[in-house]
PDB file of C-alpha atoms in Angstrom:
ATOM      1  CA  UNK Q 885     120.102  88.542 148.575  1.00  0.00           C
ATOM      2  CA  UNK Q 886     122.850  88.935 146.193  1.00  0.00           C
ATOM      3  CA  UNK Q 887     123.681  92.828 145.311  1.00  0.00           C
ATOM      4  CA  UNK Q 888     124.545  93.430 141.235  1.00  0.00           C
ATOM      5  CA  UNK Q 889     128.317  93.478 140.933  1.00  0.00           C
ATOM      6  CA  UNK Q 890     129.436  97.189 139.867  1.00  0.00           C
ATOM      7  CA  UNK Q 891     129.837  96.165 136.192  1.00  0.00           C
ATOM      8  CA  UNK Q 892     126.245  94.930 135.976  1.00  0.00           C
ATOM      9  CA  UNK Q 893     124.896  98.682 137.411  1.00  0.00           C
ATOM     10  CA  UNK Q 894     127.368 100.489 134.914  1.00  0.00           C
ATOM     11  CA  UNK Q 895     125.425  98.335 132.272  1.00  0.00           C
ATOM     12  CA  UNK Q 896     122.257  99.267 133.333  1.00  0.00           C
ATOM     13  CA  UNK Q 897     123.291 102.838 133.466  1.00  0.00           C
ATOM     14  CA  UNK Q 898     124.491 102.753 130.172  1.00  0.00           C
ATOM     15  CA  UNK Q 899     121.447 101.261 128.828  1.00  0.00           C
ATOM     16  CA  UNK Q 900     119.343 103.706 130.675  1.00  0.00           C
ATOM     17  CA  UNK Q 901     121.271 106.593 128.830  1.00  0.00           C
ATOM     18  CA  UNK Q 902     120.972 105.040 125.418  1.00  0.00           C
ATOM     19  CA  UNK Q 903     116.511 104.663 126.369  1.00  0.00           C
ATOM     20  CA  UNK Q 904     116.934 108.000 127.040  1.00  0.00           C
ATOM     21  CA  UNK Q 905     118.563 109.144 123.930  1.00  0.00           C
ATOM     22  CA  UNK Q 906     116.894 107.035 121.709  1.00  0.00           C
ATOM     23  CA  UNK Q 907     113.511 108.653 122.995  1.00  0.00           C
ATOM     24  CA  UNK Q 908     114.335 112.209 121.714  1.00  0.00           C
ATOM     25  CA  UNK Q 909     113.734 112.505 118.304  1.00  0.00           C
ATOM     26  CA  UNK Q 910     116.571 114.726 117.043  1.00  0.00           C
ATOM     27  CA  UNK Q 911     115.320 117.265 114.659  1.00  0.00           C
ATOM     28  CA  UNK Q 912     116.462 117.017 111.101  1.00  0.00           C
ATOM     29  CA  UNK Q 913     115.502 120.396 108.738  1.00  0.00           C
ATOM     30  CA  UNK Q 914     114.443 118.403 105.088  1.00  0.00           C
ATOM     31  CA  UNK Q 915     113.299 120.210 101.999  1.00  0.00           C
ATOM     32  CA  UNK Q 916     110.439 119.504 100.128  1.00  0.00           C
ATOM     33  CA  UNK Q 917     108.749 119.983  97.026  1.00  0.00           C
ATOM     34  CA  UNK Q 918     104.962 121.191  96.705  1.00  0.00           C
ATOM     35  CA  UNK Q 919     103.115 118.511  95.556  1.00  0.00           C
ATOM     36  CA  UNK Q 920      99.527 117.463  96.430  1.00  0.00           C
ATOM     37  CA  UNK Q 921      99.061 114.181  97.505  1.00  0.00           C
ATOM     38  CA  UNK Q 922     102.547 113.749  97.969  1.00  0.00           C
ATOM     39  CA  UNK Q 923     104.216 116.408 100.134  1.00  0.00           C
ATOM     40  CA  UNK Q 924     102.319 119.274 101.326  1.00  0.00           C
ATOM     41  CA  UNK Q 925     102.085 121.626 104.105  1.00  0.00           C
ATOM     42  CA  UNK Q 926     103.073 119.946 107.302  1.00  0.00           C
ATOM     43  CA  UNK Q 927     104.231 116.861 106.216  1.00  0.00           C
ATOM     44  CA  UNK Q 928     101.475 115.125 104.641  1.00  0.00           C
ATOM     45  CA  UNK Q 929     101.072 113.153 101.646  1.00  0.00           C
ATOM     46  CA  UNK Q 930     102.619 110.146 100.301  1.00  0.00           C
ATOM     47  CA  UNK Q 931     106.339 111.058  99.733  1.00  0.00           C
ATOM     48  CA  UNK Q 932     106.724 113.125 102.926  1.00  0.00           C
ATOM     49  CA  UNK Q 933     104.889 110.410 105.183  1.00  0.00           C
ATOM     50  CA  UNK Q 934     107.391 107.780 103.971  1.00  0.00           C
ATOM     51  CA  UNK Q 935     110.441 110.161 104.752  1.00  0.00           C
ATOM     52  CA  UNK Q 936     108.817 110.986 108.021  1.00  0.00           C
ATOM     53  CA  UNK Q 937     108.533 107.516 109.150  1.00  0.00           C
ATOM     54  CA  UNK Q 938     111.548 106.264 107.824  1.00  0.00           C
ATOM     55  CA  UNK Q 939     113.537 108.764 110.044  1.00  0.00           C
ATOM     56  CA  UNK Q 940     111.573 108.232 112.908  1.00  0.00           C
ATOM     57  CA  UNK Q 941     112.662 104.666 112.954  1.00  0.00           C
ATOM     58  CA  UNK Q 942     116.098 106.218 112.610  1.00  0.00           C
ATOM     59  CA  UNK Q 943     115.710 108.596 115.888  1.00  0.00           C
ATOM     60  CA  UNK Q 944     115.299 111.585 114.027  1.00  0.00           C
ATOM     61  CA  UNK Q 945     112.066 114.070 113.862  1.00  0.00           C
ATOM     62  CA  UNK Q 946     111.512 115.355 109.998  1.00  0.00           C
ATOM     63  CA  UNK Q 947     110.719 119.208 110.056  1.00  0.00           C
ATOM     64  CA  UNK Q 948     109.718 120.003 106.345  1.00  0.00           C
ATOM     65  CA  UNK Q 949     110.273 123.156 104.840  1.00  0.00           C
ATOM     66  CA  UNK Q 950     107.612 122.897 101.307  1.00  0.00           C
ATOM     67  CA  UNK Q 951     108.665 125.401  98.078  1.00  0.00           C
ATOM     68  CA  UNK Q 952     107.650 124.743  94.332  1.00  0.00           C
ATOM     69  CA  UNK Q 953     109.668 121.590  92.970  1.00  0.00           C
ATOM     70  CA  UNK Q 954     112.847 122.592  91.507  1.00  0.00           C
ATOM     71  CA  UNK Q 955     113.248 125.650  93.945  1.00  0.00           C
ATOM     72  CA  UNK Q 956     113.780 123.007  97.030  1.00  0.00           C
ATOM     73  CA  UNK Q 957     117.066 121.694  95.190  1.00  0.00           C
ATOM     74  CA  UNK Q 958     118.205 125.206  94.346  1.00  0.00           C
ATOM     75  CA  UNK Q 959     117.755 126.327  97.888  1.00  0.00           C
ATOM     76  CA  UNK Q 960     119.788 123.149  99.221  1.00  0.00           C
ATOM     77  CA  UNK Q 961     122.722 123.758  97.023  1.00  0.00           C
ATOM     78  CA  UNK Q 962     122.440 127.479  97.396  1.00  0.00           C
ATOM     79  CA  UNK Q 963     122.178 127.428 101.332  1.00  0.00           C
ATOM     80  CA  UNK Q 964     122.846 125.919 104.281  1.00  0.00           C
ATOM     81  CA  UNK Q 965     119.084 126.223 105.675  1.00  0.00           C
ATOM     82  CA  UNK Q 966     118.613 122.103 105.480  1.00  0.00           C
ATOM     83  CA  UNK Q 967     119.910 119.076 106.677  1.00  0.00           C
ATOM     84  CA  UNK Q 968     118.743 117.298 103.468  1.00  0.00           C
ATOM     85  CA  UNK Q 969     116.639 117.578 100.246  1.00  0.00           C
ATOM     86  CA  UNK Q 970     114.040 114.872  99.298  1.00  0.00           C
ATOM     87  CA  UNK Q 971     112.540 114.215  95.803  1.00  0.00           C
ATOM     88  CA  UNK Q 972     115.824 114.477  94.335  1.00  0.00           C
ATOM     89  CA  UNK Q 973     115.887 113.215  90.547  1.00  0.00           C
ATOM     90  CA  UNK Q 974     118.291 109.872  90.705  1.00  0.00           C
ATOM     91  CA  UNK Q 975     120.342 111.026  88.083  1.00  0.00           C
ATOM     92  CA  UNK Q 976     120.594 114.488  89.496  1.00  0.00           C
ATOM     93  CA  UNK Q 977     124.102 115.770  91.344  1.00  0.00           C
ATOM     94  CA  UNK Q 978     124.163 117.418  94.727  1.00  0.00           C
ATOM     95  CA  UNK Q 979     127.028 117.890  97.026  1.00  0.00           C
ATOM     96  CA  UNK Q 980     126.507 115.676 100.213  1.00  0.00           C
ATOM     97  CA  UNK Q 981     125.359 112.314  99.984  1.00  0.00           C
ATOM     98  CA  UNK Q 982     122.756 110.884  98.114  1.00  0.00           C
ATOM     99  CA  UNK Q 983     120.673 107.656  99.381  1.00  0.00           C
ATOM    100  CA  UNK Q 984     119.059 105.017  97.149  1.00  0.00           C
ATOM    101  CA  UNK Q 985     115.941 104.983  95.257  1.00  0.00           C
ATOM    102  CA  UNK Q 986     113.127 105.669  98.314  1.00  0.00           C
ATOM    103  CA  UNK Q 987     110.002 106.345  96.147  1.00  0.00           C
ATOM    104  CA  UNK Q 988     108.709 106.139  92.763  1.00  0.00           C
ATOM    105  CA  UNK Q 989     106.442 108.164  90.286  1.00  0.00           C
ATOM    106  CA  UNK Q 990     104.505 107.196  87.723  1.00  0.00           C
ATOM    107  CA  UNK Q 991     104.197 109.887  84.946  1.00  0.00           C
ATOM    108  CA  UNK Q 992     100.882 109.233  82.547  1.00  0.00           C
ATOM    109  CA  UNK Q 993      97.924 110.694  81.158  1.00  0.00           C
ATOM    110  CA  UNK Q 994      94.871 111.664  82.803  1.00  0.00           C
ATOM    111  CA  UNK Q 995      91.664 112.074  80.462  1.00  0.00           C
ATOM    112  CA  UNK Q 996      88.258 111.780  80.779  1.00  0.00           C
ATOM    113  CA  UNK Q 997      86.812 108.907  79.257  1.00  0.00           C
ATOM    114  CA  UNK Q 998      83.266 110.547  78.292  1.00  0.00           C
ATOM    115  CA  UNK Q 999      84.981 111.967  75.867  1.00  0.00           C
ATOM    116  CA  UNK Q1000      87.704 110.259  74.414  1.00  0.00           C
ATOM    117  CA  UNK Q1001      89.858 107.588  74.522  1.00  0.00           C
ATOM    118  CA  UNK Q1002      90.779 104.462  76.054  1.00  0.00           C
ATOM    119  CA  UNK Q1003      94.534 106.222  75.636  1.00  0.00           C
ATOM    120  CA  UNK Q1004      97.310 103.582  76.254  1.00  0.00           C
ATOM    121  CA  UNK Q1005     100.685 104.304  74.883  1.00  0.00           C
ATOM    122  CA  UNK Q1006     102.167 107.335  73.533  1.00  0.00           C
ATOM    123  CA  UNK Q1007     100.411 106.679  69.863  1.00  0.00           C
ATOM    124  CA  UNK Q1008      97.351 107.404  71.210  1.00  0.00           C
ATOM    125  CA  UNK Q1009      98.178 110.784  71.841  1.00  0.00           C
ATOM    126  CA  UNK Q1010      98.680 111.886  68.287  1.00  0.00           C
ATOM    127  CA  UNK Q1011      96.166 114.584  67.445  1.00  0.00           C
ATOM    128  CA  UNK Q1012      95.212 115.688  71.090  1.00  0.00           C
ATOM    129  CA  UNK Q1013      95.321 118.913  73.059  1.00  0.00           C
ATOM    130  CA  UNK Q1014      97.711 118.125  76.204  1.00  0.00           C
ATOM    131  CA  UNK Q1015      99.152 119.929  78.983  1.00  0.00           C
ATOM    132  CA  UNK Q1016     101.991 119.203  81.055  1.00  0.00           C
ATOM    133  CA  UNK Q1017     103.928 120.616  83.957  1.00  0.00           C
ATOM    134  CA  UNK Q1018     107.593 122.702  83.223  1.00  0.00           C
ATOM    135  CA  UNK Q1019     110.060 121.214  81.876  1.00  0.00           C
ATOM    136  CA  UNK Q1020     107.798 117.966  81.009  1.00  0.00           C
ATOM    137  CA  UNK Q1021     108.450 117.759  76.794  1.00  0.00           C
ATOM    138  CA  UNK Q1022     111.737 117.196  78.258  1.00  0.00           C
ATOM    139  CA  UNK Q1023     111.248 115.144  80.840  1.00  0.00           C
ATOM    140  CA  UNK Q1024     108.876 112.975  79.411  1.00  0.00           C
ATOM    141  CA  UNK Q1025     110.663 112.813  76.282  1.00  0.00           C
ATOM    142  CA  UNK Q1026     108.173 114.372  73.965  1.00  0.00           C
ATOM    143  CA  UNK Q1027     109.932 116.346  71.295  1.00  0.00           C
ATOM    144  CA  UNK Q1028     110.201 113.939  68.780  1.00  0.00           C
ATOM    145  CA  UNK Q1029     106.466 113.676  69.451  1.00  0.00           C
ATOM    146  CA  UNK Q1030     105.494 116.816  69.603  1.00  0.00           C
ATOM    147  CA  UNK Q1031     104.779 117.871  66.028  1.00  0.00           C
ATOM    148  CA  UNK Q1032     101.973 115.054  65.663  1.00  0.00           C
ATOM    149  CA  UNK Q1033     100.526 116.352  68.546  1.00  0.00           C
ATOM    150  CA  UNK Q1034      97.775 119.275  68.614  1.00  0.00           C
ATOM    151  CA  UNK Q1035      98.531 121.585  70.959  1.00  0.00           C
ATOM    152  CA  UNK Q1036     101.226 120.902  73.942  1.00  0.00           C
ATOM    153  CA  UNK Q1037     101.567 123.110  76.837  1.00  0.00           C
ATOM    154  CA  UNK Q1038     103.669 123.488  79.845  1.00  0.00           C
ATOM    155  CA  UNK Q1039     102.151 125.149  82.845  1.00  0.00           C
ATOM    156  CA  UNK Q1040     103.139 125.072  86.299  1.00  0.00           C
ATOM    157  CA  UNK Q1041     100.603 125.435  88.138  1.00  0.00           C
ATOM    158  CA  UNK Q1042      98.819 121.764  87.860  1.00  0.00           C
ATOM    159  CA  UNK Q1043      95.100 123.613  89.401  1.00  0.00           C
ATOM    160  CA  UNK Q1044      95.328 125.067  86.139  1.00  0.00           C
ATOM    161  CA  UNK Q1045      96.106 121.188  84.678  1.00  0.00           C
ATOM    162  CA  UNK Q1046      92.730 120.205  86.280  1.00  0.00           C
ATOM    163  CA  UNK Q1047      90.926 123.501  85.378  1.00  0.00           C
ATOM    164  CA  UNK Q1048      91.313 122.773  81.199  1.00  0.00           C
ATOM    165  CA  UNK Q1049      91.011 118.658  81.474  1.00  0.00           C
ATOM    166  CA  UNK Q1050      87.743 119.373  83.781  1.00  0.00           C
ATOM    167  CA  UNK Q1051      86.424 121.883  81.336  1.00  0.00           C
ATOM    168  CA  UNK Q1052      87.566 119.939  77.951  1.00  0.00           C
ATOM    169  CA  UNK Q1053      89.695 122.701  76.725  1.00  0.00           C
ATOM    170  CA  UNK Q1054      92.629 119.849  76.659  1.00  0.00           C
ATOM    171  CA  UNK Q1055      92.193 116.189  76.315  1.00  0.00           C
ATOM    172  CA  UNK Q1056      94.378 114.826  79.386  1.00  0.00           C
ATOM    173  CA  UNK Q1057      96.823 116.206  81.452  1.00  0.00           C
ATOM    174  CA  UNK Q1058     100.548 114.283  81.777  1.00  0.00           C
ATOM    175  CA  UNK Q1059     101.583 114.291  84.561  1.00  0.00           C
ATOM    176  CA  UNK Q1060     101.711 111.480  87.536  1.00  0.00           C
ATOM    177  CA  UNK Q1061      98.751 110.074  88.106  1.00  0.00           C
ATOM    178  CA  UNK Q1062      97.939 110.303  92.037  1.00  0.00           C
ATOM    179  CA  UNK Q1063      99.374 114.165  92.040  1.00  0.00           C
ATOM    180  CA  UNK Q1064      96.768 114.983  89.403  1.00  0.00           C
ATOM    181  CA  UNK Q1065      93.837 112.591  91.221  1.00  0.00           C
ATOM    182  CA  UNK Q1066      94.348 114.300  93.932  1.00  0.00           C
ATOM    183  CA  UNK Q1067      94.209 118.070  92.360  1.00  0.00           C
ATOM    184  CA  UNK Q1068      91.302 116.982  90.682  1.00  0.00           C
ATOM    185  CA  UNK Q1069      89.427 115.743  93.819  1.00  0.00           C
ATOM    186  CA  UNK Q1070      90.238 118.951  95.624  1.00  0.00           C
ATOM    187  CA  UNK Q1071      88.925 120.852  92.187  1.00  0.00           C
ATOM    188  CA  UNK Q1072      85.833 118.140  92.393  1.00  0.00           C
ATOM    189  CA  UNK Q1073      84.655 118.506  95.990  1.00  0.00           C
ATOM    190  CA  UNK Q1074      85.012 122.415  96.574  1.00  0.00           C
ATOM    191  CA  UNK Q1075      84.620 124.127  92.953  1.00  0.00           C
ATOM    192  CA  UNK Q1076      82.086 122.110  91.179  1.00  0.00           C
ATOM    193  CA  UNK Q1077      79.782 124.533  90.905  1.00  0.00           C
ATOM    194  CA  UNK Q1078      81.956 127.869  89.924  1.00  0.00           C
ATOM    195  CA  UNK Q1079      83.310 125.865  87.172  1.00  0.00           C
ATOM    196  CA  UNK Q1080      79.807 124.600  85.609  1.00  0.00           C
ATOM    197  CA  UNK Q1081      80.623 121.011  84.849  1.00  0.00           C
ATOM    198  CA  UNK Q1082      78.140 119.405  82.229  1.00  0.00           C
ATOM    199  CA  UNK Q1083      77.679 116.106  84.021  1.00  0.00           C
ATOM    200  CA  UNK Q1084      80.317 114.242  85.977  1.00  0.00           C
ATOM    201  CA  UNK Q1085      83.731 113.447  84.387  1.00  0.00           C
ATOM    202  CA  UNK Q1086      84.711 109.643  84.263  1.00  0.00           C
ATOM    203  CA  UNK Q1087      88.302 110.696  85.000  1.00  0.00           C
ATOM    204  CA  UNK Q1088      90.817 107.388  83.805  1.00  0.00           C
ATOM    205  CA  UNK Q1089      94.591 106.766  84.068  1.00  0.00           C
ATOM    206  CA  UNK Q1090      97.042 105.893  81.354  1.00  0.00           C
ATOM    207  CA  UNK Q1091     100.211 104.801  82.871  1.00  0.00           C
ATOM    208  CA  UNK Q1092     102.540 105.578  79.374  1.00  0.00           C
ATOM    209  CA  UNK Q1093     105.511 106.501  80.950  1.00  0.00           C
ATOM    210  CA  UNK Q1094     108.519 104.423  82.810  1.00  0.00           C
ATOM    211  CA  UNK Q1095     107.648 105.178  86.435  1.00  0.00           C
ATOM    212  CA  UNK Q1096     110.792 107.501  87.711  1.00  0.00           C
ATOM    213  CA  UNK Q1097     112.897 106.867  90.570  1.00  0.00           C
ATOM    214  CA  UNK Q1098     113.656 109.768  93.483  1.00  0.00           C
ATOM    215  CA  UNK Q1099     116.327 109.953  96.195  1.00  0.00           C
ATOM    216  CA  UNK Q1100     117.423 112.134  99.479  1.00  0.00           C
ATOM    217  CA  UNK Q1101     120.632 113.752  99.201  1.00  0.00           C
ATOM    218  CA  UNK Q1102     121.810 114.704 102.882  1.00  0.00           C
ATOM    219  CA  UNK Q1103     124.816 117.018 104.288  1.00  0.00           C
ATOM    220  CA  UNK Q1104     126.230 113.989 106.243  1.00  0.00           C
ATOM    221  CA  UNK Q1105     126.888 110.581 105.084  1.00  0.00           C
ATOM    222  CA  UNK Q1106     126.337 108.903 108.537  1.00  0.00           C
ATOM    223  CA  UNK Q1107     122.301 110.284 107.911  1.00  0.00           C
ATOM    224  CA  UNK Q1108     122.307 108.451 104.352  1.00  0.00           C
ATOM    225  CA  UNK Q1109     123.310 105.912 105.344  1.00  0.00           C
ATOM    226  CA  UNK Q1110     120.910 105.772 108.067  1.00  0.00           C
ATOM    227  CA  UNK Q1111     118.608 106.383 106.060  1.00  0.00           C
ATOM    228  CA  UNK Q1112     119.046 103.752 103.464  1.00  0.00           C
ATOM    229  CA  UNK Q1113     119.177 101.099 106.245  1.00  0.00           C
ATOM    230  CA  UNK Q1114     116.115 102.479 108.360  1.00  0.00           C
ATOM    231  CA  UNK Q1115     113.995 102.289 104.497  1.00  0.00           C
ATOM    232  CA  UNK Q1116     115.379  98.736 104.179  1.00  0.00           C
ATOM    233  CA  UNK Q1117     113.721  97.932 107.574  1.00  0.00           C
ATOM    234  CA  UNK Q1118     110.038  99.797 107.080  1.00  0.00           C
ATOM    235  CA  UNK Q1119     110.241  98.103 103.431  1.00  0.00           C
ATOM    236  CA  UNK Q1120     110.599  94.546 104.995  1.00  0.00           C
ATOM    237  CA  UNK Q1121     108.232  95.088 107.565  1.00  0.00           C
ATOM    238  CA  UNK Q1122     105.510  96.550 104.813  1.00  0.00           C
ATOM    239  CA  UNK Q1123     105.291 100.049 106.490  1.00  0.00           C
ATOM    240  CA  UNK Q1124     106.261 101.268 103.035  1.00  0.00           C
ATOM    241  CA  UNK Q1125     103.480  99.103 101.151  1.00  0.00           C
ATOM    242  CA  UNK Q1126     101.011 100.693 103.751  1.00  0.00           C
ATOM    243  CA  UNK Q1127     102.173 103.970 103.284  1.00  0.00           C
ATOM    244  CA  UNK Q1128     101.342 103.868  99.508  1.00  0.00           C
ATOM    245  CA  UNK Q1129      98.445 101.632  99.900  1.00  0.00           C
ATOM    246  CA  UNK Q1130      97.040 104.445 102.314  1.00  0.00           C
ATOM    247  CA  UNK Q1131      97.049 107.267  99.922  1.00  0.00           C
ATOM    248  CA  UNK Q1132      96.802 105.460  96.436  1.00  0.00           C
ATOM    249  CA  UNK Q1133      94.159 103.123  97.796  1.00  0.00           C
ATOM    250  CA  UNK Q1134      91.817 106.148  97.480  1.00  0.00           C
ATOM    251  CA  UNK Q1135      91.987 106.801  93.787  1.00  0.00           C
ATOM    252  CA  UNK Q1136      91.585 103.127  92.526  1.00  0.00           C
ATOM    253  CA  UNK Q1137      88.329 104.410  90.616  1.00  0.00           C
ATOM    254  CA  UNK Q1138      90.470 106.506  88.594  1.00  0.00           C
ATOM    255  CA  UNK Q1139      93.927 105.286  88.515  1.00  0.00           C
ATOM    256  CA  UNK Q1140      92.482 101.418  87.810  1.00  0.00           C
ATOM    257  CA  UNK Q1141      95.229  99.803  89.703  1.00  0.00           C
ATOM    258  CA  UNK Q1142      97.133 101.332  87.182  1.00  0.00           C
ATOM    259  CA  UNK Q1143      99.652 103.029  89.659  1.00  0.00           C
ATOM    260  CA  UNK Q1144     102.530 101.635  90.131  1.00  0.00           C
ATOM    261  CA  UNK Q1145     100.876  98.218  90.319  1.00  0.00           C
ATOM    262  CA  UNK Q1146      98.773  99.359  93.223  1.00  0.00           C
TER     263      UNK Q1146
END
């Protein structure tokens, strides 16, 4: 029998290090914003699951830290208490180093359609009673709008969204469409009874809005990078199709394969 020459074994030792290494996922700390159905307490939802798996494929073990949107990008540039932020506006500016376009939104209205509607651009808004979430006149580009609206209001708290649409004290809610399908179905299946529905709601989405793109901005480069390449594998492989598939799927009743094509 012919022994392996000492190269070969310092190979396989080599190799054996690298298994070893590559089976501890290193822990990454990523901020995230509150959103149902999208990223919630420990790690679930749409957004987070994609980030989640993404890094995995990368070697690295997502450990999500969940505040109200907007407050996750003012702790990242305002501490040191992450390794990354998620969710980040494209267009927005962080120090580090942002990745590419990982998910997508899709801003629109939710009404019900036993009472009005079909609703399928901004025109046939004109007239209505709408809420939104902060900042969204501005973010949706409504002000021009706005004064041939009825009444217009921004509230943060998107319960509250579900709460008027759900009791017809506004006509549809604008804000994206699987956050606010899945508020409502929490609302629907727990607190139909306190809020003394007349009849079941035929809840229907209106996709008027450009869907919006969202990035990761990380402290290292090397980890964007990483990143961007890991996404480019899960999206070729259609473990980012599944991912959305798997939470969208779901809603089809009430989105009407309106979401983002799904």
């Amino acid at each position: 029998m012919t022994l392996p020459s000492k190269s070969v074994l310092a190979w396989f030792g080599v190799l054996l290090l690298l298994g070893s290494e590559l089976g501890r996922a290193e822990p990454l700390r990523i901020l995230a914003p509150d959103l149902p159905g999208a990223s919630e307490v420990g790690g679930s939802g749409r957004d987070a699951e994609t980030v989640r798996q993404v890094l995995a494929r990368c070697g690295y073990q997502a450990e999500f830290t969940i505040q109200p949107f907007g407050r996750h990008l003012v702790t990242y540039r305002e501490s040191d208490k992450a390794d990354a932020v998620m969710t980040v506006p494209l267009g927005q500016e962080l120090a580090g180093a942002s990745t590419a376009a990982y998910i997508w939104y899709q801003n629109g209205a939710v009404y019900d359609a036993n009472r009005i509607g079909p609703l399928d651009d901004l025109d046939d808004l004109r007239g209505l009673d709408l809420v939104t979430f902060k900042n969204g006149i501005q973010l949706l580009e409504l002000d021009e709008l706005e004064p041939e609206l009825g009444n217009l209001f921004e509230i943060a708290n998107q319960r509250i969204h579900s709460h008027l649409l759900l009791l017809g004290r506004v006509d549809a809610i604008l804000a994206d469409g699987l956050i606010v399908s899945e508020v409502n179905r929490q609302i629907l299946t727990s607190e139909t009874r306190t809020l003394n529905l007349k009849g079941s709601p035929a809840l229907r989405f209106a996709p008027i809005f450009t869907p919006a793109p969202y990035k990761m901005v990380f402290r290292k480069r090397e980890l964007a990078e990483a990143f961007d390449a890991c996404y480019d594998e899960a999206w070729a492989e259609g473990v980012v199709y599944e991912i959305n598939e798997k939470y969208i799927g779901p809603f089809q009743q009430e989105l009407g394969h309106r979401y983002l094509g799904f």
